């Protein structure tokens, strides 16, 4: 018998249990709101003790933030895989726009966005930090890419990081997904809106737009 098997199995179980805790917490936060959700309820549904939760998190806000990070990890991973080629900015940004649009309309991600927005007035610093964490990978990648385009004279932007934020907002549909408008992305009107949003960004930053 491998003497390491038991510790390894225990570690795997602990990781799975922790992931389940965060998933459970996010579900409750989404359905009840951060203010109404309780550690008691989360512990009961997750099948663990409150003491176990408090060993990891000092309070409910920390648990909320951790749950957001876990839920949005697939976003960060998918954003890492977006290919941004300085030689083909229009094609690269079109692919990036399609990816952002698709990912931000996944039901679970929309639930998280709404949960964050709901707490904006009560916990502005927590909400700001959570929002930044959600989009940090994508913002960093786009900022670096835009800096390359500016240096090459392909793009006009005095503030590449702000351009990255603007790109995400525009290509993600702005407030439309949060309002339930065009969430399936299949209507011809929504497709035209998407194309117009991307065209607005490309023209506004001096990137040439080709039309057939």
PDB file of C-alpha atoms in Angstrom:
ATOM      1  CA  UNK A   1       0.000   0.000   0.000  1.00  0.00           C
ATOM      2  CA  UNK A   2       1.284   3.440  -0.906  1.00  0.00           C
ATOM      3  CA  UNK A   3       1.841   5.349   2.327  1.00  0.00           C
ATOM      4  CA  UNK A   4       0.995   8.576   0.473  1.00  0.00           C
ATOM      5  CA  UNK A   5      -2.376   7.367  -0.777  1.00  0.00           C
ATOM      6  CA  UNK A   6      -4.344   8.287   2.317  1.00  0.00           C
ATOM      7  CA  UNK A   7      -3.015  11.861   2.624  1.00  0.00           C
ATOM      8  CA  UNK A   8      -3.481  12.349  -1.116  1.00  0.00           C
ATOM      9  CA  UNK A   9      -7.038  11.039  -0.983  1.00  0.00           C
ATOM     10  CA  UNK A  10      -7.724  13.244   2.017  1.00  0.00           C
ATOM     11  CA  UNK A  11      -6.365  16.285   0.194  1.00  0.00           C
ATOM     12  CA  UNK A  12      -8.483  15.532  -2.873  1.00  0.00           C
ATOM     13  CA  UNK A  13     -11.573  15.138  -0.710  1.00  0.00           C
ATOM     14  CA  UNK A  14     -10.808  18.400   1.052  1.00  0.00           C
ATOM     15  CA  UNK A  15     -10.470  20.223  -2.271  1.00  0.00           C
ATOM     16  CA  UNK A  16     -13.715  18.752  -3.529  1.00  0.00           C
ATOM     17  CA  UNK A  17     -15.510  19.659  -0.330  1.00  0.00           C
ATOM     18  CA  UNK A  18     -14.156  23.197  -0.484  1.00  0.00           C
ATOM     19  CA  UNK A  19     -15.253  23.559  -4.111  1.00  0.00           C
ATOM     20  CA  UNK A  20     -18.703  22.256  -3.158  1.00  0.00           C
ATOM     21  CA  UNK A  21     -18.881  24.750  -0.294  1.00  0.00           C
ATOM     22  CA  UNK A  22     -18.124  27.673  -2.606  1.00  0.00           C
ATOM     23  CA  UNK A  23     -20.594  26.450  -5.219  1.00  0.00           C
ATOM     24  CA  UNK A  24     -23.271  26.056  -2.558  1.00  0.00           C
ATOM     25  CA  UNK A  25     -22.521  29.495  -1.153  1.00  0.00           C
ATOM     26  CA  UNK A  26     -22.742  31.098  -4.604  1.00  0.00           C
ATOM     27  CA  UNK A  27     -26.110  29.451  -5.255  1.00  0.00           C
ATOM     28  CA  UNK A  28     -27.481  30.777  -1.973  1.00  0.00           C
ATOM     29  CA  UNK A  29     -25.994  34.242  -2.482  1.00  0.00           C
ATOM     30  CA  UNK A  30     -27.596  34.401  -5.933  1.00  0.00           C
ATOM     31  CA  UNK A  31     -31.018  33.242  -4.762  1.00  0.00           C
ATOM     32  CA  UNK A  32     -31.210  35.162  -1.467  1.00  0.00           C
ATOM     33  CA  UNK A  33     -28.727  37.988  -1.816  1.00  0.00           C
ATOM     34  CA  UNK A  34     -25.625  38.491   0.278  1.00  0.00           C
ATOM     35  CA  UNK A  35     -27.509  40.402   2.957  1.00  0.00           C
ATOM     36  CA  UNK A  36     -30.154  37.716   3.510  1.00  0.00           C
ATOM     37  CA  UNK A  37     -27.922  34.650   3.166  1.00  0.00           C
ATOM     38  CA  UNK A  38     -26.477  33.255   6.387  1.00  0.00           C
ATOM     39  CA  UNK A  39     -23.454  31.161   7.255  1.00  0.00           C
ATOM     40  CA  UNK A  40     -25.809  28.815   9.121  1.00  0.00           C
ATOM     41  CA  UNK A  41     -27.818  28.123   5.971  1.00  0.00           C
ATOM     42  CA  UNK A  42     -24.740  27.712   3.804  1.00  0.00           C
ATOM     43  CA  UNK A  43     -23.169  25.299   6.296  1.00  0.00           C
ATOM     44  CA  UNK A  44     -26.364  23.259   6.522  1.00  0.00           C
ATOM     45  CA  UNK A  45     -26.843  22.951   2.760  1.00  0.00           C
ATOM     46  CA  UNK A  46     -23.146  22.195   2.206  1.00  0.00           C
ATOM     47  CA  UNK A  47     -23.235  19.544   4.932  1.00  0.00           C
ATOM     48  CA  UNK A  48     -20.412  21.003   6.995  1.00  0.00           C
ATOM     49  CA  UNK A  49     -20.088  22.869  10.274  1.00  0.00           C
ATOM     50  CA  UNK A  50     -19.926  26.631  10.664  1.00  0.00           C
ATOM     51  CA  UNK A  51     -16.554  26.152  12.341  1.00  0.00           C
ATOM     52  CA  UNK A  52     -15.202  24.620   9.126  1.00  0.00           C
ATOM     53  CA  UNK A  53     -16.271  27.710   7.181  1.00  0.00           C
ATOM     54  CA  UNK A  54     -14.847  30.122   9.728  1.00  0.00           C
ATOM     55  CA  UNK A  55     -11.516  28.310   9.694  1.00  0.00           C
ATOM     56  CA  UNK A  56     -11.165  29.442   6.088  1.00  0.00           C
ATOM     57  CA  UNK A  57     -13.127  32.683   5.988  1.00  0.00           C
ATOM     58  CA  UNK A  58     -13.380  35.380   8.626  1.00  0.00           C
ATOM     59  CA  UNK A  59     -16.830  36.484   7.521  1.00  0.00           C
ATOM     60  CA  UNK A  60     -19.553  36.168   4.919  1.00  0.00           C
ATOM     61  CA  UNK A  61     -18.045  38.827   2.666  1.00  0.00           C
ATOM     62  CA  UNK A  62     -14.809  36.845   2.327  1.00  0.00           C
ATOM     63  CA  UNK A  63     -16.818  33.733   1.469  1.00  0.00           C
ATOM     64  CA  UNK A  64     -18.776  35.705  -1.137  1.00  0.00           C
ATOM     65  CA  UNK A  65     -15.569  36.934  -2.751  1.00  0.00           C
ATOM     66  CA  UNK A  66     -14.053  33.434  -2.808  1.00  0.00           C
ATOM     67  CA  UNK A  67     -17.236  32.017  -4.341  1.00  0.00           C
ATOM     68  CA  UNK A  68     -17.100  34.636  -7.089  1.00  0.00           C
ATOM     69  CA  UNK A  69     -13.480  33.802  -7.871  1.00  0.00           C
ATOM     70  CA  UNK A  70     -14.212  30.074  -8.168  1.00  0.00           C
ATOM     71  CA  UNK A  71     -17.305  30.611 -10.303  1.00  0.00           C
ATOM     72  CA  UNK A  72     -15.466  32.873 -12.729  1.00  0.00           C
ATOM     73  CA  UNK A  73     -12.312  30.760 -13.046  1.00  0.00           C
ATOM     74  CA  UNK A  74     -13.610  29.229 -16.315  1.00  0.00           C
ATOM     75  CA  UNK A  75     -13.841  32.776 -17.690  1.00  0.00           C
ATOM     76  CA  UNK A  76     -10.219  33.487 -16.836  1.00  0.00           C
ATOM     77  CA  UNK A  77      -9.082  30.232 -18.420  1.00  0.00           C
ATOM     78  CA  UNK A  78     -11.074  30.835 -21.594  1.00  0.00           C
ATOM     79  CA  UNK A  79      -9.764  34.384 -21.866  1.00  0.00           C
ATOM     80  CA  UNK A  80      -6.195  33.079 -21.654  1.00  0.00           C
ATOM     81  CA  UNK A  81      -6.843  31.029 -24.779  1.00  0.00           C
ATOM     82  CA  UNK A  82      -7.892  33.992 -26.934  1.00  0.00           C
ATOM     83  CA  UNK A  83      -5.301  34.476 -29.686  1.00  0.00           C
ATOM     84  CA  UNK A  84      -4.371  38.116 -30.197  1.00  0.00           C
ATOM     85  CA  UNK A  85      -2.085  38.572 -33.200  1.00  0.00           C
ATOM     86  CA  UNK A  86      -0.674  42.096 -33.732  1.00  0.00           C
ATOM     87  CA  UNK A  87      -0.442  41.349 -37.457  1.00  0.00           C
ATOM     88  CA  UNK A  88      -4.211  40.842 -37.765  1.00  0.00           C
ATOM     89  CA  UNK A  89      -5.894  43.185 -35.268  1.00  0.00           C
ATOM     90  CA  UNK A  90      -9.351  43.210 -36.817  1.00  0.00           C
ATOM     91  CA  UNK A  91      -9.583  39.425 -37.081  1.00  0.00           C
ATOM     92  CA  UNK A  92      -8.081  38.969 -33.616  1.00  0.00           C
ATOM     93  CA  UNK A  93     -10.473  41.417 -31.984  1.00  0.00           C
ATOM     94  CA  UNK A  94     -13.431  39.904 -33.814  1.00  0.00           C
ATOM     95  CA  UNK A  95     -12.557  36.502 -32.328  1.00  0.00           C
ATOM     96  CA  UNK A  96     -12.057  38.081 -28.914  1.00  0.00           C
ATOM     97  CA  UNK A  97     -15.412  39.857 -29.167  1.00  0.00           C
ATOM     98  CA  UNK A  98     -17.205  36.615 -30.059  1.00  0.00           C
ATOM     99  CA  UNK A  99     -15.593  34.817 -27.120  1.00  0.00           C
ATOM    100  CA  UNK A 100     -16.403  37.577 -24.642  1.00  0.00           C
ATOM    101  CA  UNK A 101     -19.990  37.789 -25.858  1.00  0.00           C
ATOM    102  CA  UNK A 102     -20.526  34.041 -25.567  1.00  0.00           C
ATOM    103  CA  UNK A 103     -18.891  33.598 -22.166  1.00  0.00           C
ATOM    104  CA  UNK A 104     -20.598  36.531 -20.524  1.00  0.00           C
ATOM    105  CA  UNK A 105     -23.984  35.145 -21.469  1.00  0.00           C
ATOM    106  CA  UNK A 106     -23.559  31.831 -19.717  1.00  0.00           C
ATOM    107  CA  UNK A 107     -26.382  31.520 -17.143  1.00  0.00           C
ATOM    108  CA  UNK A 108     -24.089  31.051 -14.160  1.00  0.00           C
ATOM    109  CA  UNK A 109     -21.943  34.035 -15.090  1.00  0.00           C
ATOM    110  CA  UNK A 110     -25.009  36.232 -15.496  1.00  0.00           C
ATOM    111  CA  UNK A 111     -26.166  35.174 -12.037  1.00  0.00           C
ATOM    112  CA  UNK A 112     -22.814  36.192 -10.589  1.00  0.00           C
ATOM    113  CA  UNK A 113     -22.852  39.543 -12.415  1.00  0.00           C
ATOM    114  CA  UNK A 114     -26.312  40.286 -11.038  1.00  0.00           C
ATOM    115  CA  UNK A 115     -25.279  39.265  -7.525  1.00  0.00           C
ATOM    116  CA  UNK A 116     -22.325  41.648  -7.700  1.00  0.00           C
ATOM    117  CA  UNK A 117     -24.414  44.525  -9.051  1.00  0.00           C
ATOM    118  CA  UNK A 118     -26.992  43.987  -6.296  1.00  0.00           C
ATOM    119  CA  UNK A 119     -24.348  44.638  -3.624  1.00  0.00           C
ATOM    120  CA  UNK A 120     -22.745  47.664  -5.295  1.00  0.00           C
ATOM    121  CA  UNK A 121     -24.287  50.312  -3.039  1.00  0.00           C
ATOM    122  CA  UNK A 122     -23.821  48.392   0.206  1.00  0.00           C
ATOM    123  CA  UNK A 123     -20.318  47.035  -0.341  1.00  0.00           C
ATOM    124  CA  UNK A 124     -18.690  49.185  -3.038  1.00  0.00           C
ATOM    125  CA  UNK A 125     -15.094  48.185  -2.270  1.00  0.00           C
ATOM    126  CA  UNK A 126     -15.874  44.468  -2.210  1.00  0.00           C
ATOM    127  CA  UNK A 127     -17.863  44.751  -5.424  1.00  0.00           C
ATOM    128  CA  UNK A 128     -15.100  46.711  -7.150  1.00  0.00           C
ATOM    129  CA  UNK A 129     -12.482  44.175  -6.076  1.00  0.00           C
ATOM    130  CA  UNK A 130     -14.655  41.254  -7.181  1.00  0.00           C
ATOM    131  CA  UNK A 131     -15.346  42.828 -10.556  1.00  0.00           C
ATOM    132  CA  UNK A 132     -11.656  43.472 -11.127  1.00  0.00           C
ATOM    133  CA  UNK A 133     -10.806  39.885 -10.200  1.00  0.00           C
ATOM    134  CA  UNK A 134     -13.410  38.538 -12.600  1.00  0.00           C
ATOM    135  CA  UNK A 135     -11.964  40.365 -15.583  1.00  0.00           C
ATOM    136  CA  UNK A 136      -8.321  40.774 -14.541  1.00  0.00           C
ATOM    137  CA  UNK A 137      -6.929  38.163 -16.940  1.00  0.00           C
ATOM    138  CA  UNK A 138      -8.808  39.539 -19.933  1.00  0.00           C
ATOM    139  CA  UNK A 139      -8.078  43.172 -19.106  1.00  0.00           C
ATOM    140  CA  UNK A 140      -4.361  42.472 -18.745  1.00  0.00           C
ATOM    141  CA  UNK A 141      -4.203  40.546 -22.029  1.00  0.00           C
ATOM    142  CA  UNK A 142      -6.065  43.235 -23.957  1.00  0.00           C
ATOM    143  CA  UNK A 143      -4.053  46.058 -22.390  1.00  0.00           C
ATOM    144  CA  UNK A 144      -0.793  44.405 -23.408  1.00  0.00           C
ATOM    145  CA  UNK A 145      -2.146  43.759 -26.904  1.00  0.00           C
ATOM    146  CA  UNK A 146      -3.341  47.334 -27.343  1.00  0.00           C
ATOM    147  CA  UNK A 147       0.031  48.640 -26.183  1.00  0.00           C
ATOM    148  CA  UNK A 148       1.621  46.627 -28.989  1.00  0.00           C
ATOM    149  CA  UNK A 149      -0.846  48.011 -31.528  1.00  0.00           C
ATOM    150  CA  UNK A 150      -0.257  51.582 -30.356  1.00  0.00           C
ATOM    151  CA  UNK A 151       3.518  51.115 -30.549  1.00  0.00           C
ATOM    152  CA  UNK A 152       3.143  49.770 -34.099  1.00  0.00           C
ATOM    153  CA  UNK A 153       1.036  52.761 -35.117  1.00  0.00           C
ATOM    154  CA  UNK A 154      -1.984  50.569 -35.853  1.00  0.00           C
ATOM    155  CA  UNK A 155      -4.150  51.883 -33.024  1.00  0.00           C
ATOM    156  CA  UNK A 156      -4.760  55.304 -31.494  1.00  0.00           C
ATOM    157  CA  UNK A 157      -5.258  55.123 -27.742  1.00  0.00           C
ATOM    158  CA  UNK A 158      -3.633  57.282 -25.043  1.00  0.00           C
ATOM    159  CA  UNK A 159      -4.914  54.888 -22.387  1.00  0.00           C
ATOM    160  CA  UNK A 160      -4.658  51.223 -23.502  1.00  0.00           C
ATOM    161  CA  UNK A 161      -6.012  49.913 -20.194  1.00  0.00           C
ATOM    162  CA  UNK A 162      -9.149  52.043 -20.492  1.00  0.00           C
ATOM    163  CA  UNK A 163      -9.501  50.877 -24.090  1.00  0.00           C
ATOM    164  CA  UNK A 164      -9.407  47.292 -22.801  1.00  0.00           C
ATOM    165  CA  UNK A 165     -12.235  48.032 -20.370  1.00  0.00           C
ATOM    166  CA  UNK A 166     -14.244  49.786 -23.091  1.00  0.00           C
ATOM    167  CA  UNK A 167     -13.752  46.835 -25.433  1.00  0.00           C
ATOM    168  CA  UNK A 168     -15.036  44.386 -22.820  1.00  0.00           C
ATOM    169  CA  UNK A 169     -18.089  46.525 -22.067  1.00  0.00           C
ATOM    170  CA  UNK A 170     -18.957  47.052 -25.721  1.00  0.00           C
ATOM    171  CA  UNK A 171     -18.417  43.513 -26.965  1.00  0.00           C
ATOM    172  CA  UNK A 172     -20.037  42.010 -23.877  1.00  0.00           C
ATOM    173  CA  UNK A 173     -23.235  43.827 -24.772  1.00  0.00           C
ATOM    174  CA  UNK A 174     -23.119  46.509 -22.096  1.00  0.00           C
ATOM    175  CA  UNK A 175     -26.148  46.191 -19.813  1.00  0.00           C
ATOM    176  CA  UNK A 176     -28.146  44.105 -22.300  1.00  0.00           C
ATOM    177  CA  UNK A 177     -27.277  40.705 -20.809  1.00  0.00           C
ATOM    178  CA  UNK A 178     -28.120  41.855 -17.281  1.00  0.00           C
ATOM    179  CA  UNK A 179     -31.499  43.047 -18.549  1.00  0.00           C
ATOM    180  CA  UNK A 180     -32.136  39.783 -20.383  1.00  0.00           C
ATOM    181  CA  UNK A 181     -31.953  41.373 -23.831  1.00  0.00           C
ATOM    182  CA  UNK A 182     -30.576  39.147 -26.572  1.00  0.00           C
ATOM    183  CA  UNK A 183     -29.134  36.593 -24.170  1.00  0.00           C
ATOM    184  CA  UNK A 184     -29.273  33.787 -26.708  1.00  0.00           C
ATOM    185  CA  UNK A 185     -27.383  35.924 -29.216  1.00  0.00           C
ATOM    186  CA  UNK A 186     -29.328  34.342 -32.072  1.00  0.00           C
ATOM    187  CA  UNK A 187     -31.630  37.161 -33.218  1.00  0.00           C
ATOM    188  CA  UNK A 188     -30.692  39.177 -36.280  1.00  0.00           C
ATOM    189  CA  UNK A 189     -31.182  42.414 -34.327  1.00  0.00           C
ATOM    190  CA  UNK A 190     -28.764  41.296 -31.626  1.00  0.00           C
ATOM    191  CA  UNK A 191     -26.234  40.217 -34.243  1.00  0.00           C
ATOM    192  CA  UNK A 192     -26.409  43.668 -35.832  1.00  0.00           C
ATOM    193  CA  UNK A 193     -25.925  45.265 -32.417  1.00  0.00           C
ATOM    194  CA  UNK A 194     -22.851  43.141 -31.832  1.00  0.00           C
ATOM    195  CA  UNK A 195     -21.370  44.090 -35.192  1.00  0.00           C
ATOM    196  CA  UNK A 196     -22.135  47.766 -34.565  1.00  0.00           C
ATOM    197  CA  UNK A 197     -20.494  47.640 -31.127  1.00  0.00           C
ATOM    198  CA  UNK A 198     -17.313  46.126 -32.543  1.00  0.00           C
ATOM    199  CA  UNK A 199     -17.293  48.521 -35.494  1.00  0.00           C
ATOM    200  CA  UNK A 200     -17.647  51.464 -33.103  1.00  0.00           C
ATOM    201  CA  UNK A 201     -14.594  50.362 -31.154  1.00  0.00           C
ATOM    202  CA  UNK A 202     -12.445  49.638 -34.213  1.00  0.00           C
ATOM    203  CA  UNK A 203     -13.263  52.966 -35.843  1.00  0.00           C
ATOM    204  CA  UNK A 204     -12.925  54.901 -32.615  1.00  0.00           C
ATOM    205  CA  UNK A 205      -9.407  53.597 -32.044  1.00  0.00           C
ATOM    206  CA  UNK A 206      -8.248  54.033 -35.632  1.00  0.00           C
ATOM    207  CA  UNK A 207      -8.066  50.335 -36.490  1.00  0.00           C
ATOM    208  CA  UNK A 208      -9.067  49.947 -40.112  1.00  0.00           C
ATOM    209  CA  UNK A 209     -12.341  48.168 -40.737  1.00  0.00           C
ATOM    210  CA  UNK A 210     -12.782  46.242 -43.985  1.00  0.00           C
ATOM    211  CA  UNK A 211     -16.181  45.893 -45.602  1.00  0.00           C
ATOM    212  CA  UNK A 212     -17.013  43.396 -48.280  1.00  0.00           C
TER     213      UNK A 212
END
